[in-house]
Coordinates of C-alpha atoms in Angstrom, one line a residue:
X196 CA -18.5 -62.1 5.4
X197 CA -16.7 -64.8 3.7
X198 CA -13.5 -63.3 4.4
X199 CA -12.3 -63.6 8.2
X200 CA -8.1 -62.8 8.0
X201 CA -7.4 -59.2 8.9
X202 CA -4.8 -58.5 6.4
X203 CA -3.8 -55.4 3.8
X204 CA -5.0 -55.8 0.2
X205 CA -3.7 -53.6 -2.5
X206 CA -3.4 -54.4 -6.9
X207 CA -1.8 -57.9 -7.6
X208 CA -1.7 -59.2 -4.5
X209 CA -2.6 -62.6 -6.0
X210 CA 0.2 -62.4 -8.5
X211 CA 3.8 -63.9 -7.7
X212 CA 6.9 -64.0 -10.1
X213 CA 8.1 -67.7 -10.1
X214 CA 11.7 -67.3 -8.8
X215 CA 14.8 -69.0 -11.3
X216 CA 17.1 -69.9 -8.4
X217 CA 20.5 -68.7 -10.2
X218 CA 24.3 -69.9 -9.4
X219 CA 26.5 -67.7 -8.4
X220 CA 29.2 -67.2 -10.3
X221 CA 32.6 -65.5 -8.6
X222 CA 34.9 -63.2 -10.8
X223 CA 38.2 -63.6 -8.7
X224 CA 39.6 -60.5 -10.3
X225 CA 37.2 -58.7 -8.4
X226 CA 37.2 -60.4 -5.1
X227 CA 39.8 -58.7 -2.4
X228 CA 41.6 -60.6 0.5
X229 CA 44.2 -59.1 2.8
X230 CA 47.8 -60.0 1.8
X231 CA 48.0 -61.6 5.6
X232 CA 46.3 -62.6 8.5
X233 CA 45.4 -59.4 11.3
X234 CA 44.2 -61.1 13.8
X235 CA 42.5 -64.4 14.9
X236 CA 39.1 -62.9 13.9
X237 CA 39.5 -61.8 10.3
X238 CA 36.5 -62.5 8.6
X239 CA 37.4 -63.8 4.7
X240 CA 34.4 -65.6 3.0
X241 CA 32.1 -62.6 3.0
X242 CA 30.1 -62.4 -0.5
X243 CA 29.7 -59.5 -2.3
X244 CA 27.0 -60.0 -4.8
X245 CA 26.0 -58.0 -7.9
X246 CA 22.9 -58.4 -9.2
X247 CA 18.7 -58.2 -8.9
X248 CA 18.4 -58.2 -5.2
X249 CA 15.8 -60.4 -5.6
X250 CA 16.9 -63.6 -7.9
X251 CA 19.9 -63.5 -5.6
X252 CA 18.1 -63.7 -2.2
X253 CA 16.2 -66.5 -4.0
X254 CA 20.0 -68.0 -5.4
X255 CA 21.2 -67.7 -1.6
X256 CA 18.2 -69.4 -0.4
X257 CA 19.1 -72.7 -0.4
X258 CA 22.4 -72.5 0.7
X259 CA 21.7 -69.9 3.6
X260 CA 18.0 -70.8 4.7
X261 CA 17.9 -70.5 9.1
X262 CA 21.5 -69.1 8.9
X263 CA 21.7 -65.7 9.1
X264 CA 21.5 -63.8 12.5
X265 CA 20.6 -60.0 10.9
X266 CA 19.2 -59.0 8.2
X267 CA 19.7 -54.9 7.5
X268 CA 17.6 -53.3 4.2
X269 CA 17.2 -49.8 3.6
X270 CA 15.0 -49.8 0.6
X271 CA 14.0 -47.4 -1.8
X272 CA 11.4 -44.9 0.3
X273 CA 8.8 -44.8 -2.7
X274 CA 8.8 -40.8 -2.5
X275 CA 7.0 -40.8 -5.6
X276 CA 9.6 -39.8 -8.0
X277 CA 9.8 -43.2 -9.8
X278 CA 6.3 -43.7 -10.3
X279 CA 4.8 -40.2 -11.6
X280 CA 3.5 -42.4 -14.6
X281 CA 1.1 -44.3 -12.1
X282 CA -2.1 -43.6 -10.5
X283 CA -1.4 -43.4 -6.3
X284 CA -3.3 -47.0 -5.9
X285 CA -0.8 -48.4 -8.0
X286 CA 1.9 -46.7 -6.7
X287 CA 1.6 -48.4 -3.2
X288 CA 0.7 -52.0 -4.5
X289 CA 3.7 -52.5 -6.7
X290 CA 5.9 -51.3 -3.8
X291 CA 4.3 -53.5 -1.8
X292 CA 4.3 -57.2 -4.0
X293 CA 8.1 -55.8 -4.8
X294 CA 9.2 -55.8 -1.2
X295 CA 6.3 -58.5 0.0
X296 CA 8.6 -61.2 -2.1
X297 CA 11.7 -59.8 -1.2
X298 CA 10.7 -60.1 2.8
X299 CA 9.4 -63.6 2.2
X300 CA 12.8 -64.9 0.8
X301 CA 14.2 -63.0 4.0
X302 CA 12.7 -64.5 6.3
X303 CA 13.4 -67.8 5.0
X304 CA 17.3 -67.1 5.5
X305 CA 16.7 -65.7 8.7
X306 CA 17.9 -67.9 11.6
X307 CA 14.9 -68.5 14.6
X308 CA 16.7 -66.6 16.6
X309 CA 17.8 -63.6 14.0
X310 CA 16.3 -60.1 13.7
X311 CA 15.3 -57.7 10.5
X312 CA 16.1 -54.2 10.9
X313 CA 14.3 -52.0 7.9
X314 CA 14.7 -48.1 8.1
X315 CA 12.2 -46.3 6.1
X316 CA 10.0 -42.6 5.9
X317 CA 6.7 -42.1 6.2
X318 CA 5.9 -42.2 3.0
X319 CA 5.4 -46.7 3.5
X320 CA 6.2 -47.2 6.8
X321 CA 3.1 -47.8 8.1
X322 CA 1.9 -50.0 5.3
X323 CA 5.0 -51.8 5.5
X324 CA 4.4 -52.7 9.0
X325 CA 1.1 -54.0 8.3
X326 CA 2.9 -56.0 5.2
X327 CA 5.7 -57.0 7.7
X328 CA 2.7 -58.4 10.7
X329 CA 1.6 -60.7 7.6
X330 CA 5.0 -62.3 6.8
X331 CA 6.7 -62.2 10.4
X332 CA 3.5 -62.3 12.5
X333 CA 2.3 -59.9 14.3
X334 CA 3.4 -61.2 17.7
X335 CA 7.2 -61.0 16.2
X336 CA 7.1 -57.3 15.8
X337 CA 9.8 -55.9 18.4
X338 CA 9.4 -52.3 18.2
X339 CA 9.2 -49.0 15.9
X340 CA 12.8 -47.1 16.6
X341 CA 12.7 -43.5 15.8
X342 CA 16.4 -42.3 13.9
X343 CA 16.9 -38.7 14.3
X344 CA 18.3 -38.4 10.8
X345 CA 18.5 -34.3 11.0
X346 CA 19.4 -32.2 13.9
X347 CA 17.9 -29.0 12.5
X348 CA 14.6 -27.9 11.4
X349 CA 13.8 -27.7 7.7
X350 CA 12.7 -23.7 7.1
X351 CA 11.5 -24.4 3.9
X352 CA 9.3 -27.1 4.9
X353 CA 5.6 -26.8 3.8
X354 CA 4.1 -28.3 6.4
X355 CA 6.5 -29.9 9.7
X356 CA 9.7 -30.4 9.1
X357 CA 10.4 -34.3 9.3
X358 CA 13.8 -34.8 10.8
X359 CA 13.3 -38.7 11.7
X360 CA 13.1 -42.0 9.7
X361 CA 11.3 -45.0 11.1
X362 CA 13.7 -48.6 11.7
X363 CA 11.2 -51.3 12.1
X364 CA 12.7 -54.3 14.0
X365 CA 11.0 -57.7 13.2
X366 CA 12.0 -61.0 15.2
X367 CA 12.1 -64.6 13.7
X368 CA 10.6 -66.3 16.6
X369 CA 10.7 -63.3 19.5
X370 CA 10.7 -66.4 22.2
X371 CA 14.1 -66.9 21.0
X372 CA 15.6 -63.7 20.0
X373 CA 17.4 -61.7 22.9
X374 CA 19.1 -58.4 22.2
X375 CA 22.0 -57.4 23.4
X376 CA 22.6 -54.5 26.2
X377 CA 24.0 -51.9 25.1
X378 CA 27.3 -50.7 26.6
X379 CA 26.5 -47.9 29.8
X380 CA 27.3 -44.4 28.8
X381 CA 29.5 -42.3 30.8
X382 CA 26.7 -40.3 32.0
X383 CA 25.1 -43.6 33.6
X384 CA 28.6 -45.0 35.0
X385 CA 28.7 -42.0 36.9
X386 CA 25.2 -42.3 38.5
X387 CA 27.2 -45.2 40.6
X388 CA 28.9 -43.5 43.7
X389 CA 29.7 -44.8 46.9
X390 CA 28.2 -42.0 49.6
X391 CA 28.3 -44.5 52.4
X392 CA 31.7 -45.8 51.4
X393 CA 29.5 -49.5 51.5
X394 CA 32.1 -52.1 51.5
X395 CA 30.2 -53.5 48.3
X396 CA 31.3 -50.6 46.1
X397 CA 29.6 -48.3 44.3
X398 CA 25.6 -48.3 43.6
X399 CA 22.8 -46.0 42.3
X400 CA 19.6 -45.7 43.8
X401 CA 16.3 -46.5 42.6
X402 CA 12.9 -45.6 43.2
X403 CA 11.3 -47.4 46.0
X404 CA 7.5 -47.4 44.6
X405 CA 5.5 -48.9 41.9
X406 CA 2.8 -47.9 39.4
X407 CA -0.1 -49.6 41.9
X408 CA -2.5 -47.9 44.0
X409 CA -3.5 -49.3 47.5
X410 CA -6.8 -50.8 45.9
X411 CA -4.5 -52.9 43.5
X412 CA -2.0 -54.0 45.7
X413 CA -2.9 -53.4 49.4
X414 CA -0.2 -55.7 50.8
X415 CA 1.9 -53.1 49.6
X416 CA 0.5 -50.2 51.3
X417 CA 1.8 -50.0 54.8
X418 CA 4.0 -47.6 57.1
X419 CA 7.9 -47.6 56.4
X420 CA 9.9 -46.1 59.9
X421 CA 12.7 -44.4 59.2
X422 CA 15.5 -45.2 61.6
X423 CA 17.0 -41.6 61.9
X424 CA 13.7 -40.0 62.4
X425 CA 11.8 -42.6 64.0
X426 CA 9.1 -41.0 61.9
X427 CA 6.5 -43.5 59.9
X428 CA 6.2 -43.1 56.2
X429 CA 3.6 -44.0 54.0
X430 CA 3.4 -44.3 50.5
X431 CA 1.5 -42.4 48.3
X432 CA -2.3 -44.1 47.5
X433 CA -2.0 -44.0 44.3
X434 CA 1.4 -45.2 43.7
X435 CA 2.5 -48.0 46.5
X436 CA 5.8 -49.7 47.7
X437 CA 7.2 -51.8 45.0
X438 CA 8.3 -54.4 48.0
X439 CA 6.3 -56.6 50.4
X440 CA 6.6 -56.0 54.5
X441 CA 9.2 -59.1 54.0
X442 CA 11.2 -58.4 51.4
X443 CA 11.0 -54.7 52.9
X444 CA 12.7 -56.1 56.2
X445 CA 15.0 -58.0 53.8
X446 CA 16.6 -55.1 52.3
X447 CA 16.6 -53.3 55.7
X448 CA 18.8 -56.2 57.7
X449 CA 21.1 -56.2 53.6
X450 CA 21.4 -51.9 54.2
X451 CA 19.9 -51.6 51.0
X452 CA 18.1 -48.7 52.4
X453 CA 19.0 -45.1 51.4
X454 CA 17.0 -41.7 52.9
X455 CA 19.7 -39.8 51.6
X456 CA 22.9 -37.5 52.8
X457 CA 21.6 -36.6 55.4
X458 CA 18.9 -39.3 56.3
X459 CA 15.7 -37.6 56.3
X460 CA 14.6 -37.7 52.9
X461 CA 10.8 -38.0 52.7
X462 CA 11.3 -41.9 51.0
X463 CA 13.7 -44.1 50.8
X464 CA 15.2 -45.2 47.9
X465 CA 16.8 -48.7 46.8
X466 CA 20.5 -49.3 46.6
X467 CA 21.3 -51.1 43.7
X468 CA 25.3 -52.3 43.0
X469 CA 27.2 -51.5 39.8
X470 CA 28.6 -55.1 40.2
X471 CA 24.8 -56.8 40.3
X472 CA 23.0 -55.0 38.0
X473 CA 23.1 -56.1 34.6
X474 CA 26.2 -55.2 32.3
X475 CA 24.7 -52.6 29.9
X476 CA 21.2 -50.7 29.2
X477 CA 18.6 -52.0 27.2
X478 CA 17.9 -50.3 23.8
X479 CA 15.8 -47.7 23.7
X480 CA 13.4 -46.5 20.7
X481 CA 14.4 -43.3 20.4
X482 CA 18.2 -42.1 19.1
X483 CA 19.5 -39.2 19.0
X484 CA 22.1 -38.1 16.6
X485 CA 24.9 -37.2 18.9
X486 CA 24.8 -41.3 19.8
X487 CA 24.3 -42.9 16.3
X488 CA 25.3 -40.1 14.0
X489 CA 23.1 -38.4 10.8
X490 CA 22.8 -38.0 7.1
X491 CA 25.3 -35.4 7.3
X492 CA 27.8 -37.7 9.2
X493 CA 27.1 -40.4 6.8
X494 CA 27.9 -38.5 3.8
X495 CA 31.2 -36.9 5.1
X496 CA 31.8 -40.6 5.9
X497 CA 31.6 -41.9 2.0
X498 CA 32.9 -39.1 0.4
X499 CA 36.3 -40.5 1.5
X500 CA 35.5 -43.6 -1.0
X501 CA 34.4 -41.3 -3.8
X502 CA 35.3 -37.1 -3.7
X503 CA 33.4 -37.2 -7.6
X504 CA 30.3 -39.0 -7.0
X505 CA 29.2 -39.6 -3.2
X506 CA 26.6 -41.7 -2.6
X507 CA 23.2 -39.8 -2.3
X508 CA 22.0 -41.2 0.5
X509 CA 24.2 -43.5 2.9
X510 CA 23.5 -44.4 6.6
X511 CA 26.6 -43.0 9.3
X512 CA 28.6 -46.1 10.7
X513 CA 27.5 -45.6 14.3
X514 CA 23.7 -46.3 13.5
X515 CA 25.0 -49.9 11.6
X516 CA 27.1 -50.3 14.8
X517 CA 24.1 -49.9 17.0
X518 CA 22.0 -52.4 15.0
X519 CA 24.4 -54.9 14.6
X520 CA 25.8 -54.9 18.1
X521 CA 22.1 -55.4 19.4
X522 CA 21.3 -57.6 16.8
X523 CA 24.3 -60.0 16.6
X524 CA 28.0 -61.3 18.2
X525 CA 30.9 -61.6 16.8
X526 CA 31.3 -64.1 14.4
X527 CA 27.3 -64.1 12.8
X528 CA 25.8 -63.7 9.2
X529 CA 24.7 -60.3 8.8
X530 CA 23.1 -59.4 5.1
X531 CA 22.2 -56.7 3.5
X532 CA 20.1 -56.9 0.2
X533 CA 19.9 -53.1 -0.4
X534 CA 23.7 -52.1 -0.4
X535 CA 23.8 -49.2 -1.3
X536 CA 27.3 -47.4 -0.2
X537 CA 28.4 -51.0 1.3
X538 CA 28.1 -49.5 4.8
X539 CA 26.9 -52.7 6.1
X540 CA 29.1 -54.6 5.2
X541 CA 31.9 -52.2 6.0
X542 CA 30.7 -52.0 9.7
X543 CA 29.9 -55.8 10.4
X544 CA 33.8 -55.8 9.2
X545 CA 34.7 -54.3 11.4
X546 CA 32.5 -55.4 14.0
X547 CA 34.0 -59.3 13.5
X548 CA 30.9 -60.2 11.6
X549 CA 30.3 -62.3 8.8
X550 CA 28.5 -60.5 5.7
X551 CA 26.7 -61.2 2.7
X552 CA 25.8 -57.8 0.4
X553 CA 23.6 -57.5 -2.8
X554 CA 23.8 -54.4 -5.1
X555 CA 22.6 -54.1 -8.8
X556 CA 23.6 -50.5 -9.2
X557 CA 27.2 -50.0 -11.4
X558 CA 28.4 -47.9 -7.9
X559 CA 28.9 -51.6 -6.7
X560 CA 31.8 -51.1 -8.6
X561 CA 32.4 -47.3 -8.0
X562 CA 31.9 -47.4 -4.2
X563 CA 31.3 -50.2 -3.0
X564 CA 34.5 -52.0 -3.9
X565 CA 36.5 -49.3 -3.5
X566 CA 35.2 -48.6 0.4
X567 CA 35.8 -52.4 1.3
X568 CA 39.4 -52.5 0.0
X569 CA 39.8 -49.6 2.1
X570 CA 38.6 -51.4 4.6
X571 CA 40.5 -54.4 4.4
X572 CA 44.0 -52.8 3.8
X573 CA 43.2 -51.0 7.3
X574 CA 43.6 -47.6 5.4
X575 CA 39.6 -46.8 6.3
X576 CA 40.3 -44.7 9.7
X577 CA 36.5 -43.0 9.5
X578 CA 33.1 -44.3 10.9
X579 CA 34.0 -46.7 13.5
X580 CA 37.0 -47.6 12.9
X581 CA 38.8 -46.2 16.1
X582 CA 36.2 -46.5 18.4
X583 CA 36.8 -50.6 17.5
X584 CA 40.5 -50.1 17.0
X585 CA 40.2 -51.1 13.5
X586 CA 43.7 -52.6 11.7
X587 CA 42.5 -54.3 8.7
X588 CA 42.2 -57.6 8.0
X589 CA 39.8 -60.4 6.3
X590 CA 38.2 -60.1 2.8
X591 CA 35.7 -60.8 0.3
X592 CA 34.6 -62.9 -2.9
X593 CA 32.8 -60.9 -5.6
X594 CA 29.8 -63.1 -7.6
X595 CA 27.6 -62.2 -10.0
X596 CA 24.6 -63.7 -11.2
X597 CA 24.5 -66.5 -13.4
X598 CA 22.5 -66.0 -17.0
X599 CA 19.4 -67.6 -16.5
X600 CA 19.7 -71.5 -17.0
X601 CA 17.2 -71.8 -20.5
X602 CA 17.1 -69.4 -23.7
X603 CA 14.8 -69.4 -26.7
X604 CA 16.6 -70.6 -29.9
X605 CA 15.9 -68.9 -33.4
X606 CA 12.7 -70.8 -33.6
X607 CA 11.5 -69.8 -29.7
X608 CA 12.2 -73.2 -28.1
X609 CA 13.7 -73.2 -25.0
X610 CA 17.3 -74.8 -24.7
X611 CA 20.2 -74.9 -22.1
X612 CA 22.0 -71.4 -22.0
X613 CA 25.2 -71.7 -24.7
X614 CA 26.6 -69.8 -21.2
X615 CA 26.7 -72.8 -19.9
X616 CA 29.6 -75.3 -19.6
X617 CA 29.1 -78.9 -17.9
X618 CA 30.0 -77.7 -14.4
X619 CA 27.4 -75.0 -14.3
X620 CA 24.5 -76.8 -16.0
X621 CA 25.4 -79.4 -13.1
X622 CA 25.3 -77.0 -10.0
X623 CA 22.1 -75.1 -11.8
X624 CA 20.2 -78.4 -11.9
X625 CA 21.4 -79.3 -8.6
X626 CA 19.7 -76.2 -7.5
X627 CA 16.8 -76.4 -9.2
X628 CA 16.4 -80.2 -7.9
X629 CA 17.5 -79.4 -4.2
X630 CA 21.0 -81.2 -4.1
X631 CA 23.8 -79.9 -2.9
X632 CA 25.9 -79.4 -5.3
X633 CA 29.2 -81.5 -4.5
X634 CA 31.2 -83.0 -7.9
X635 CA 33.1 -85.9 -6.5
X636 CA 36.4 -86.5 -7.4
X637 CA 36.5 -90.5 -7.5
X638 CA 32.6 -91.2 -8.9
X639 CA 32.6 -89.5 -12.1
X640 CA 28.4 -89.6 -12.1
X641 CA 28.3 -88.2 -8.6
X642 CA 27.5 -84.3 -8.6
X643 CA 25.9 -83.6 -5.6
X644 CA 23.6 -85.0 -3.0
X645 CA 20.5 -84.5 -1.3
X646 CA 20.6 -87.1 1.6
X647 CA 23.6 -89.5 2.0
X648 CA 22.3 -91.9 -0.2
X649 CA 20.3 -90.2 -2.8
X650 CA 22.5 -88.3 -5.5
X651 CA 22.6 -86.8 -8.5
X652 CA 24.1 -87.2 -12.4
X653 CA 23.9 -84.1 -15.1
X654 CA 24.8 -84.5 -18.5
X655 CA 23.8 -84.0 -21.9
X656 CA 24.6 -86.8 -23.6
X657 CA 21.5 -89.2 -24.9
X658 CA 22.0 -92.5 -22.6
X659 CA 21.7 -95.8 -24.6
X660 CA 20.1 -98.8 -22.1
X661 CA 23.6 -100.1 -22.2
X662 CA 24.9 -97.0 -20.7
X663 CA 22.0 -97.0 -18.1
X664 CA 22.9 -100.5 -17.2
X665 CA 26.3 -99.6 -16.6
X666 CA 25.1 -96.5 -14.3
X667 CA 22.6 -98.6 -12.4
X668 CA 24.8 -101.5 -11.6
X669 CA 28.0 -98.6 -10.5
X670 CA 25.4 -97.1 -7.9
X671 CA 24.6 -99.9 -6.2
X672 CA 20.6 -101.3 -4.8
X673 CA 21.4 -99.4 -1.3
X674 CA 21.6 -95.8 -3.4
X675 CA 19.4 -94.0 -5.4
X676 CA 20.4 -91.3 -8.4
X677 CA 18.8 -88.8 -10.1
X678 CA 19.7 -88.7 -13.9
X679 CA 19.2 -85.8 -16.0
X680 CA 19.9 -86.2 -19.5
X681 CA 19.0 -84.8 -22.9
X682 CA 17.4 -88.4 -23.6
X683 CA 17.1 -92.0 -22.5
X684 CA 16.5 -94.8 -24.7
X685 CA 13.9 -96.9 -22.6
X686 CA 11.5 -97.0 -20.2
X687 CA 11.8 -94.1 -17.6
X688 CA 10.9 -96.9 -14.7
X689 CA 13.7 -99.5 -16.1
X690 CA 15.7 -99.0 -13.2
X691 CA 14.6 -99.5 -9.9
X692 CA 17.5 -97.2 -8.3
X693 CA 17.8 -95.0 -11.4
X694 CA 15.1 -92.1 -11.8
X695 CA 15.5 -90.6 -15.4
X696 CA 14.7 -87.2 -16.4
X697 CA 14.9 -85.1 -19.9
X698 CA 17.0 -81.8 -19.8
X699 CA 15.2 -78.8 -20.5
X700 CA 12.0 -80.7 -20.2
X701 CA 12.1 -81.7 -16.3
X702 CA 12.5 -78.0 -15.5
X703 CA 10.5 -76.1 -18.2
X704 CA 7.2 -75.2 -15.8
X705 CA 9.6 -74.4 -12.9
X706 CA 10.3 -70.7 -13.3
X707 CA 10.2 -67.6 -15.0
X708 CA 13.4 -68.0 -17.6
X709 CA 15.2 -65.4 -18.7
X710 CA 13.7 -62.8 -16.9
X711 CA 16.5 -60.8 -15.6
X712 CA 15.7 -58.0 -13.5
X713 CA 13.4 -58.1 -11.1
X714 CA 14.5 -54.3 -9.6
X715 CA 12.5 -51.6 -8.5
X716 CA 13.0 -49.5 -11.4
X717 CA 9.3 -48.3 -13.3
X718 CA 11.0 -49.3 -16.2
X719 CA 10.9 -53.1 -14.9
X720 CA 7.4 -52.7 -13.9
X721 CA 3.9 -53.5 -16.0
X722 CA 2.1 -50.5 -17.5
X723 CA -0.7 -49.1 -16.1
X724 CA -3.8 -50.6 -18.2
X725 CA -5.4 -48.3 -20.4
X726 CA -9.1 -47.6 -21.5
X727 CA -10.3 -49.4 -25.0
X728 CA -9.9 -47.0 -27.6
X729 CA -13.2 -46.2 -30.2
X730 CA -12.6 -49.1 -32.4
X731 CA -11.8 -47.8 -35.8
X732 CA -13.7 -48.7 -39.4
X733 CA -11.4 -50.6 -41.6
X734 CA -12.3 -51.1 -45.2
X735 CA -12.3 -55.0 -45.9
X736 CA -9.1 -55.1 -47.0
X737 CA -7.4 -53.3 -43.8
X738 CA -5.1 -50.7 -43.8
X739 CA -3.5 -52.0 -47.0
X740 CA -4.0 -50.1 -50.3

């Protein structure tokens, strides 16, 4: 076999679109800040984004690569509605390459220790697991949570009825990713009573065996005496004490021994102290709908935002709660590139989080918008919002996608955007050249940076030799700067600290321009290829007559 790798293969596999990394442009009539300050915590540089989900991951890579502590997506299931032009085979592989690039740019933005959270049916889930052990590794994969997302059975279902969705959870770097406890239920505080009246407080008990037999672990297989009895107890063969003959003695001399009321239950059990066991639970993989709501919560939830037009298909508040309170503290980036309703970002709000949210669809601007305003003006009492004590607060800035940098004139040559002005042709090449883009206000050349000596100059002016001279000696020997121009009048190596470039020319084989729309919509997507036709006999003059 020449091949080795163990990996999923499907149609264009091979075949990636080459990214335009876009500005982002911010429409300040749409943004929406809170007329004061709450509390200390208000969260107010949150980005709302509309736009391809995918050339704006790529625009927020640069800026955002290692920062963001949770990533949330609920993508499009691939039910099969979209594609019912497609053959099955090609149904799964362009689902695949559209959310294999999308999870690439991901991870990229992820932070080492940050986690991805995807919720999804069965229709992909287990290909996209197999996808996500490819880009993550597989030794990052956390763990396969089961969402009860219906809490009755479907009668009319032709087979089972399937009242679950999948949330995969993927890990940057798992060494370094540590979820939080969860907060102990009421049921569990009350496991902790104080029978003895022990002057440590309260405690629960806890079995006093492990999952070893005697062959396994023979040091652990020995008689216990209970003191009220005087009667030896042995463990069971098959399933030993879970302590040593010392450490049993240990937590006989600390009365951390328990046989029960009335001291003659056939083991003992371990004591264990509300105040030194850990502060919360660990996550489970299975949740129930009574702790993190369902679809029928979640859509009483948005038809607050929107009576006319609810969104078809949002997630309740308490599941985002769950994720992001496992998944983050107060204070991180959480993103979502599959918006949706804006519950994300309306829970991480809330939560004291940080957001960043990408939709393309127009209920953005319907929903979206409407919910976080809500939101913000503390008029949002639904979802979480008294469970957190919610009083409004923070806000948001609203970008959209730049037009793509190059366009084809009458004759099809490619030229700057007539979109652009000066400022945005500057932070676009910035971009494109891996500068930060930073116009400063006393070096009129200086536009942005990529170390603290090496900058960069845009403009679109053709630069005489004089005007290079003048540039070269203002920089200085100790600094370097990149010039991108429309033309230079001399040698490109004429100046040692000077490195010269031609505008469109230096960025031409970079990208894909003026593609737009990168969406899962089969309208965006190629055609399946069709069979030759018979060829058909033309006279010598064609079809002409």
């Amino acid at each position: 076999m020449s091949k080795t790798k163990l990996e999923l293969t499907w149609i264009g596999k091979d075949k990636r679109p080459k990214l335009e990394p876009r500005i982002l442009l911010e429409d300040p009539e749409k943004s929406y800040h809170a007329k004061h300050r709450v509390s200390d915590n208000d969260q107010f540089d949150n980005k709302l984004i509309f736009g391809d989900n995918l050339l704006a991951l790529k625009a927020l890579e640069q800026e955002y690569a290692g920062k963001v502590k949770c990533v949330f997506i609920d993508p499009p299931y691939n039910t099969g509605n979209a594609f019912e032009h497609y053959d099955d085979g090609l149904e799964h592989s362009i689902w695949l390459s559209l959310m294999r690039d999308r999870l690439e740019i991901i991870r990229n933005l992820m932070s080492d220790d940050g986690s991805l959270w995807i919720t999804i049916d069965d229709n992909e889930a287990h290909y996209l697991k197999v996808l996500c052990d490819e880009i993550f590794g597989r030794n990052n994969f956390v763990a396969n949570v089961m969402w009860e997302k219906k809490f009755s059975p479907q009668n009319d279902a032709k087979w089972l009825s399937i009242n679950h969705d999948h949330i995969l959870v993927f890990s940057k770097n798992k060494e370094t990713w540590h979820p939080n406890l969860l907060a102990r239920s009421q049921k569990q505080e009350k496991n902790f009573k104080n029978p003895d009246n022990d002057p440590r407080g309260a405690w629960s008990s806890a079995d006093y065996t492990c999952a070893k037999s005697k062959d396994e672990r023979p040091n652990l297989y020995y008689p216990i005496v209970n003191p009220n009895t005087n009667e030896e107890v042995w463990p069971k063969p098959i399933r030993v004490w879970a302590f040593d003959k010392k450490s049993h003695e240990k937590n006989v001399a600390n009365n951390l021994i328990w046989w029960g009321k009335n001291g003659k239950n056939p083991v003992p059990r371990l004591k264990k102290f509300a105040n030194k066991v850990r502060s919360g639970t660990v996550p489970t993989t299975v949740w129930k709908h009574e702790e993190v709501g369902n679809n029928q919560a979640a859509k009483k939830e948005v038809i607050s935002f929107n009576k006319t037009d609810p969104f078809a298909t949002p997630k309740p508040e308490t599941l985002l709660e769950k994720i992001i309170h496992i998944a983050s503290n107060p204070g991180d980036l959480i993103l979502d590139s599959f918006a949706g309703s804006g519950t994300t970002g309306a829970v991480a709000h809330k939560m004291g989080r940080r957001w960043i949210m990408v939709e393309l669809g127009e209920h953005c601007h319907t929903h979206i918008i409407p919910r976080l305003q809500k939101v913000i003006d503390g008029e949002d009492q639904g979802g979480i919002s008294k469970a957190v004590n919610w009083q409004g607060g923070g806000g948001f800035r609203y970008y959209s996608l730049a037009p793509s940098l190059l366009e084809k004139d009458r004759w099809g040559n490619w030229v700057i955007n007539k979109a652009y002005n000066p400022a945005m042709l500057a932070e676009a090449l910035c971009k494109l050249e891996g500068f930060t883009y930073a116009p400063s206000d006393s070096q009129w050349w200086n536009h942005g940076y990529s170390t603290e000596q090496d900058f960069i100059y845009v403009t679109t002016q053709n630069l005489s030799v004089e005007q290079l001279q003048e540039l070269s000696e203002e920089v200085g020997g100790d600094r370097s700067l990149l010039v991108c121009c429309a033309a230079f009048r001399c040698k490109a190596d004429r100046f040692p600290n000077l490195t010269l470039k031609k505008i469109p020319k230096m960025v031409m084989s970079r990208c894909e321009w003026a593609h737009d729309d990168y969406s899962l919509n089969v309208a965006n997507l190629p055609q399946m290829e069709q069979p030759d036709a018979e060829p058909v006999q033309n006279d010598l003059y064609g079809d002409d007559e």
